[in-house]
Amino acid sequence: MSPYLTLDDVDVAGLAVLVRSDLNVPLDGGAVADDFRIEAALPTLERLVDSGARVTVCSHLGRPQGVDPAYSLRPVAARMAELSSKAVVFEDEEEGQIRVLENTRFLPGETNNAPALADRLATGVDLFVQDAFGSVHRAHASTVGVAERVKSVAGPLLDAELKALGRFLEEPDRPYSLVLGGAKISDKLAVIQNLLPRADAILVGGGMCFTLLAAKGIEVGDSLVEPEMIQSVKGLLQGYDEEKIILPSDMVVAEAFREDAAAETVYIRHIPKGTIGLDIGKETGALFAGVIRDSNTVFWNGPMGVFEWERFRTGTERIAHAMAESSGFTAVGGGDSVAALRMLGLQGEVDHVSTGGGAGLELLEGRILPGVEVLGRWAQ
Ligand code: ADP
Ligand code: MG
């Protein structure tokens, strides 16, 4: 039995439906800078309209402390109106088919799930559709409070995320590999801990590999290391077959943390003092790409280097192409990894692109997501 109901289980015709979407998009100068989350959210809203529901959608945007016009969802609603075939309106504007509410973080009581706010959000709502995968790891009024009060189901986007990422927690087709990178090992150590017993290989690049290398006694120059994590990393390495964790064999090192810094590729045991590792080397890229190609299940989170700068993008590019070319089940998660994939135009070439950064990591850590758990009460 499924732990929650979905839109396939309910008839929404004539119902007032509140959808919690993830419209937390980047803004630039008051306009939407990236449509990814809007494009992901719209099909659910349009499906509800086509099924005869009266649709209202809410979301948070950024982390304002109370009302702050810089974080208004008004420009997001305007962009949705451009991208959708339906009539999208904002707050109390004229009649429309999809009504977008103002930023939930403007409402006192959202982040501490205050009963008064949850009551208010649930008022007049016949059905709540949770479709914001990126927010279900938070127990807020708009994720948990409202779902305690009215009949609630998982939206298609949330359902797809849970099914796709759930594969990495169950018995996936082997070989099963993880590719991890990005800035900090502290963000992702719990994921490694939970998935190490399940995966056949964990490939580590990006800034986070240096804490692992340092824990193994390798000199990493001035590369990004989290000294307070070294003990936990050592503990992790001791408990497992070390060969499962594949670290870079070569590295692109730079004289400074700068876009135009002079750079060279060195073997991992020859990182010169005073230099900073900013990308995996060619040999490592080829090694990682080979493992990805030979895997039947691969999850990638975290760029292999400072991909924002062209000079240090090669490793991330290599991994993105290997993911696209792999015939296995491939999923990519993490805001920056997805941005890199989209920058390369490869988002359509992997099996699953995850919209949720933190929520995806918490799911892979094996933690219970409160915004999903609460849906269970309606599935009895
Ligand atoms: P994601 O959003 O995909 O989960 P993270 O937020 O963990 O990824 O990390 C992305 C950031 O990591 C990028 O801004 C990138 O520049 C940075 N990064 C990658 N490799 C390095 C490195 N070697 N040194 C410093 N920063 C790095
Ligand atoms: Mg990030």
XYZ file of C-alpha atoms and ligand atoms in Angstrom:
408
model
C 0.000 0.000 0.000
C 1.220 3.462 -0.833
C 2.090 5.632 2.171
C 0.012 8.475 0.698
C -2.789 9.187 -1.762
C -2.119 10.868 -5.093
C -4.234 12.840 -7.543
C -5.149 9.539 -9.197
C -7.096 8.595 -6.057
C -9.366 11.642 -5.880
C -11.989 13.378 -8.017
C -11.216 17.080 -7.850
C -14.098 18.405 -9.998
C -15.698 21.384 -8.287
C -13.266 21.317 -5.347
C -11.335 24.230 -3.912
C -7.794 22.907 -4.109
C -4.787 24.437 -2.388
C -1.469 23.364 -3.901
C 1.848 23.809 -2.114
C 4.346 24.198 -4.945
C 8.023 24.971 -4.925
C 8.147 28.392 -6.585
C 11.329 29.339 -4.770
C 13.027 30.638 -7.910
C 16.072 32.878 -8.233
C 15.170 36.518 -8.894
C 17.378 39.055 -10.604
C 16.458 42.708 -10.595
C 12.844 41.887 -9.749
C 12.417 39.330 -12.555
C 12.583 35.539 -12.551
C 16.129 34.484 -13.453
C 15.482 30.750 -13.975
C 12.176 29.124 -14.945
C 13.114 25.576 -13.926
C 10.876 25.331 -10.866
C 7.981 27.147 -12.553
C 8.140 24.765 -15.498
C 8.199 21.858 -13.087
C 5.239 23.142 -11.040
C 2.873 24.159 -13.850
C 1.761 20.732 -15.165
C 0.212 19.827 -11.784
C -1.664 23.137 -11.601
C -2.884 22.871 -15.194
C -3.987 19.277 -14.711
C -6.098 20.376 -11.730
C -7.693 23.185 -13.749
C -8.456 20.742 -16.568
C -10.071 18.401 -14.032
C -12.447 21.126 -12.892
C -10.786 22.252 -9.666
C -10.593 25.809 -8.407
C -6.849 26.136 -7.959
C -4.894 28.227 -5.488
C -1.144 27.800 -5.140
C 1.184 28.845 -2.355
C 4.953 28.730 -1.907
C 7.773 30.303 -0.022
C 10.431 32.380 -1.768
C 13.803 32.989 -0.156
C 14.138 33.519 3.557
C 12.606 36.907 4.361
C 11.969 37.667 8.023
C 8.407 38.857 7.609
C 7.066 41.025 4.792
C 9.780 42.119 2.362
C 8.799 43.315 -1.139
C 12.086 41.989 -2.546
C 10.703 38.469 -1.944
C 7.203 38.979 -3.317
C 5.782 36.189 -5.468
C 4.140 38.776 -7.730
C 6.861 38.591 -10.446
C 6.718 34.794 -10.209
C 2.961 34.855 -10.825
C 3.565 37.179 -13.785
C 6.113 34.759 -15.242
C 3.737 31.826 -14.660
C 1.040 33.721 -16.553
C 3.432 34.037 -19.512
C 4.406 30.375 -19.462
C 0.962 28.874 -18.879
C -1.986 28.425 -21.179
C -4.203 29.050 -18.125
C -5.166 32.411 -16.653
C -2.790 32.951 -13.716
C -3.619 35.707 -11.225
C -1.959 36.984 -8.076
C -3.683 37.246 -4.667
C -6.999 39.133 -4.991
C -6.730 40.078 -8.650
C -9.703 39.452 -11.000
C -10.977 35.968 -11.713
C -8.431 33.509 -12.996
C -7.887 29.770 -13.243
C -4.781 29.581 -11.065
C -4.509 31.955 -8.123
C -1.010 32.506 -6.705
C -0.796 33.540 -3.049
C 1.879 35.834 -1.634
C 5.068 34.362 -0.108
C 4.168 32.036 2.793
C 7.204 33.336 4.701
C 5.486 36.732 4.946
C 2.913 35.103 7.230
C 3.672 35.086 10.960
C 3.610 31.486 12.176
C 4.698 29.822 8.929
C 8.057 28.497 10.052
C 6.891 27.406 13.515
C 3.687 25.892 12.159
C 1.420 28.056 14.302
C -2.074 26.543 14.620
C -3.778 29.880 13.889
C -1.987 30.204 10.569
C -2.571 26.565 9.627
C -6.297 27.053 10.393
C -6.339 30.126 8.199
C -4.563 28.411 5.291
C -6.969 25.462 5.512
C -10.099 27.631 5.560
C -12.329 27.011 2.549
C -9.960 24.360 1.184
C -11.470 20.997 0.152
C -8.241 19.308 -0.843
C -4.581 20.040 -0.216
C -2.028 18.915 -2.784
C 1.550 18.767 -1.558
C 3.763 19.133 -4.617
C 6.747 21.009 -3.170
C 9.376 18.330 -2.784
C 11.931 21.018 -1.943
C 9.954 21.983 1.177
C 8.718 18.710 2.675
C 11.719 18.393 4.985
C 10.364 21.412 6.889
C 7.462 21.204 9.339
C 5.877 24.525 8.448
C 2.243 25.677 8.460
C 2.095 25.425 4.659
C 3.663 21.966 4.573
C 2.467 20.156 7.704
C -0.136 22.341 9.471
C -2.548 22.579 6.587
C -2.143 18.869 5.767
C -3.210 17.979 9.325
C -6.463 19.844 8.787
C -7.782 18.986 5.327
C -7.664 15.900 3.153
C -4.252 15.867 1.511
C -2.548 14.051 -1.327
C 0.892 14.017 -2.908
C 1.070 15.909 -6.196
C 2.610 14.252 -9.275
C 5.891 16.119 -8.911
C 6.339 15.067 -5.290
C 5.294 11.513 -6.099
C 7.802 11.342 -8.967
C 10.587 12.685 -6.732
C 9.851 10.197 -3.952
C 9.689 7.279 -6.393
C 12.857 8.276 -8.273
C 14.999 9.054 -5.236
C 13.444 6.162 -3.319
C 15.181 3.803 -5.753
C 18.525 4.815 -4.271
C 17.373 3.669 -0.838
C 16.002 0.320 -1.921
C 17.467 -2.462 -4.013
C 18.616 -0.742 -7.195
C 20.050 -2.417 -10.267
C 23.747 -2.998 -9.769
C 26.341 -1.686 -10.216
C 25.003 1.225 -8.186
C 27.183 4.356 -7.926
C 27.016 7.745 -6.334
C 28.901 10.770 -7.569
C 29.294 13.438 -4.926
C 30.906 16.843 -5.092
C 30.100 20.420 -4.217
C 31.446 22.585 -1.516
C 31.147 20.961 1.883
C 31.544 17.452 3.232
C 29.510 18.487 6.280
C 26.420 18.858 4.042
C 26.735 15.374 2.633
C 28.496 13.120 5.135
C 25.179 11.765 6.417
C 24.223 10.806 2.855
C 27.511 8.964 2.424
C 26.944 7.221 5.759
C 23.483 6.031 4.788
C 24.284 4.995 1.214
C 27.771 3.533 1.638
C 26.446 0.127 2.717
C 24.071 0.069 -0.260
C 26.209 1.471 -3.089
C 28.949 -0.324 -5.000
C 31.027 2.827 -5.461
C 31.032 6.392 -4.219
C 33.017 8.806 -6.375
C 33.979 11.996 -4.608
C 35.164 15.229 -6.228
C 34.499 18.939 -5.708
C 35.561 20.832 -2.631
C 34.412 18.044 -0.330
C 37.041 15.556 -1.480
C 39.808 17.508 0.265
C 38.557 16.734 3.757
C 38.558 13.036 2.784
C 42.050 13.340 1.290
C 43.277 15.208 4.378
C 41.812 12.496 6.610
C 43.955 10.015 4.682
C 47.033 12.126 5.353
C 47.351 13.578 1.854
C 48.722 17.125 1.582
C 46.055 19.301 -0.081
C 47.708 22.737 0.001
C 45.220 25.534 0.594
C 42.258 23.581 -0.781
C 38.911 23.659 1.003
C 39.127 21.502 4.148
C 36.698 21.346 7.059
C 39.081 20.485 9.913
C 36.256 19.816 12.378
C 34.984 17.052 10.069
C 38.243 15.104 9.840
C 37.516 12.895 12.860
C 34.069 11.846 11.585
C 35.497 11.218 8.140
C 38.218 8.997 9.624
C 35.547 7.057 11.494
C 33.582 6.592 8.313
C 36.626 5.400 6.353
C 37.529 2.884 9.057
C 34.120 1.248 9.137
C 34.026 0.420 5.454
C 35.772 -1.126 2.566
C 37.817 1.899 1.577
C 37.914 0.849 -2.036
C 34.254 1.721 -2.308
C 35.135 5.390 -1.921
C 36.931 6.509 -5.061
C 38.879 9.736 -4.684
C 40.521 11.841 -7.411
C 43.929 10.728 -8.683
C 44.744 14.113 -10.202
C 43.621 17.656 -9.642
C 43.593 21.053 -11.325
C 45.246 23.382 -8.834
C 45.336 27.174 -8.958
C 47.535 29.819 -7.366
C 44.500 31.617 -5.973
C 40.725 31.327 -5.670
C 40.188 33.438 -8.766
C 38.500 32.976 -12.112
C 41.658 33.808 -14.061
C 44.207 32.252 -11.702
C 47.104 30.379 -13.289
C 46.358 26.654 -13.047
C 48.016 23.288 -13.680
C 47.098 19.635 -13.324
C 49.039 17.604 -10.751
C 48.863 14.115 -9.288
C 46.963 14.017 -6.044
C 50.053 13.296 -3.956
C 51.875 16.236 -5.536
C 49.590 19.170 -4.712
C 52.048 22.059 -4.255
C 51.959 24.032 -1.014
C 49.948 27.236 -1.309
C 47.790 26.037 -4.231
C 44.055 25.374 -4.257
C 42.353 22.429 -5.942
C 39.514 23.810 -8.053
C 38.629 20.926 -10.381
C 39.262 17.224 -10.786
C 41.944 16.394 -13.342
C 41.516 14.682 -16.741
C 42.544 11.262 -15.474
C 40.000 11.456 -12.662
C 37.342 12.668 -15.073
C 37.978 9.654 -17.309
C 37.950 7.269 -14.335
C 34.685 8.665 -12.953
C 33.077 8.734 -16.415
C 33.980 5.065 -16.873
C 32.363 4.067 -13.593
C 29.240 6.067 -14.466
C 29.036 4.444 -17.885
C 29.278 0.972 -16.403
C 26.662 1.587 -13.693
C 23.036 0.598 -13.902
C 21.979 3.104 -11.249
C 23.728 6.449 -10.646
C 22.954 9.454 -8.492
C 24.962 12.646 -8.922
C 24.991 15.526 -6.474
C 27.540 18.315 -6.375
C 29.786 19.828 -9.065
C 33.293 18.399 -9.457
C 34.881 21.847 -9.332
C 34.196 25.548 -9.399
C 32.094 25.107 -12.537
C 30.935 28.737 -12.415
C 34.388 29.583 -13.808
C 35.129 28.225 -17.270
C 38.699 27.286 -16.439
C 37.504 24.910 -13.699
C 34.442 23.488 -15.430
C 35.928 20.561 -17.355
C 35.455 17.915 -14.652
C 31.810 18.820 -14.077
C 31.226 18.826 -17.846
C 32.747 15.386 -18.135
C 30.519 13.989 -15.396
C 27.393 15.637 -16.827
C 28.073 14.096 -20.248
C 28.790 10.688 -18.730
C 25.465 10.870 -16.863
C 23.695 11.818 -20.088
C 25.332 8.933 -21.973
C 24.821 6.276 -19.296
C 22.183 3.692 -20.143
C 21.478 3.078 -16.474
C 18.916 4.859 -14.310
C 20.405 8.320 -13.745
C 19.293 11.038 -11.343
C 20.782 14.443 -10.577
C 20.015 16.472 -7.462
C 21.279 19.684 -5.885
C 20.727 23.269 -6.976
C 24.200 23.799 -8.397
C 24.472 20.387 -10.035
C 21.150 20.908 -11.775
C 22.258 24.407 -12.803
C 25.421 22.889 -14.321
C 23.387 20.249 -16.148
C 21.051 22.893 -17.532
C 23.930 25.143 -18.512
C 25.140 22.247 -20.679
C 21.654 21.630 -22.062
C 21.663 18.056 -20.732
C 18.690 18.187 -18.352
C 16.591 16.137 -20.773
C 19.253 13.436 -21.064
C 19.047 12.034 -17.529
C 16.165 10.018 -16.108
C 15.401 12.255 -13.165
C 16.276 15.857 -12.336
C 15.460 16.568 -8.707
C 14.019 19.967 -7.762
C 14.747 19.590 -4.070
C 18.228 20.223 -2.701
C 17.982 19.874 1.081
C 14.922 17.640 0.954
C 16.655 15.285 -1.465
C 19.671 15.030 0.814
C 17.503 14.386 3.881
C 15.617 11.671 2.022
C 18.883 10.005 1.025
C 20.093 10.318 4.615
C 17.180 8.041 5.460
C 15.326 10.699 7.431
C 11.574 10.980 7.636
C 10.249 14.021 5.770
C 7.497 15.594 7.903
C 5.616 17.013 4.913
C 5.385 13.500 3.456
C 4.725 11.688 6.701
C 1.676 13.859 7.430
C 0.069 12.751 4.145
C -0.057 9.229 5.568
C -3.030 9.980 7.812
C -5.232 10.439 4.722
C -4.170 7.127 3.188
C -5.553 4.904 5.982
P 24.648 21.329 -5.007
O 23.913 22.655 -4.954
O 24.606 20.706 -6.361
O 24.205 20.400 -3.906
P 26.816 22.384 -3.453
O 25.959 23.551 -3.080
O 27.147 21.414 -2.401
O 26.183 21.625 -4.721
O 28.206 22.906 -4.009
C 28.295 23.743 -5.134
C 29.453 24.674 -5.003
O 30.640 23.950 -4.755
C 29.680 25.452 -6.270
O 29.457 26.812 -6.016
C 31.147 25.189 -6.609
O 31.845 26.323 -7.041
C 31.694 24.703 -5.287
N 32.913 23.883 -5.464
C 33.058 22.800 -6.226
N 34.319 22.362 -6.194
C 35.005 23.204 -5.381
C 36.372 23.285 -4.959
N 37.270 22.403 -5.372
N 36.700 24.292 -4.123
C 35.783 25.173 -3.703
N 34.487 25.157 -4.066
C 34.103 24.178 -4.898
Mg 24.177 24.396 -3.762
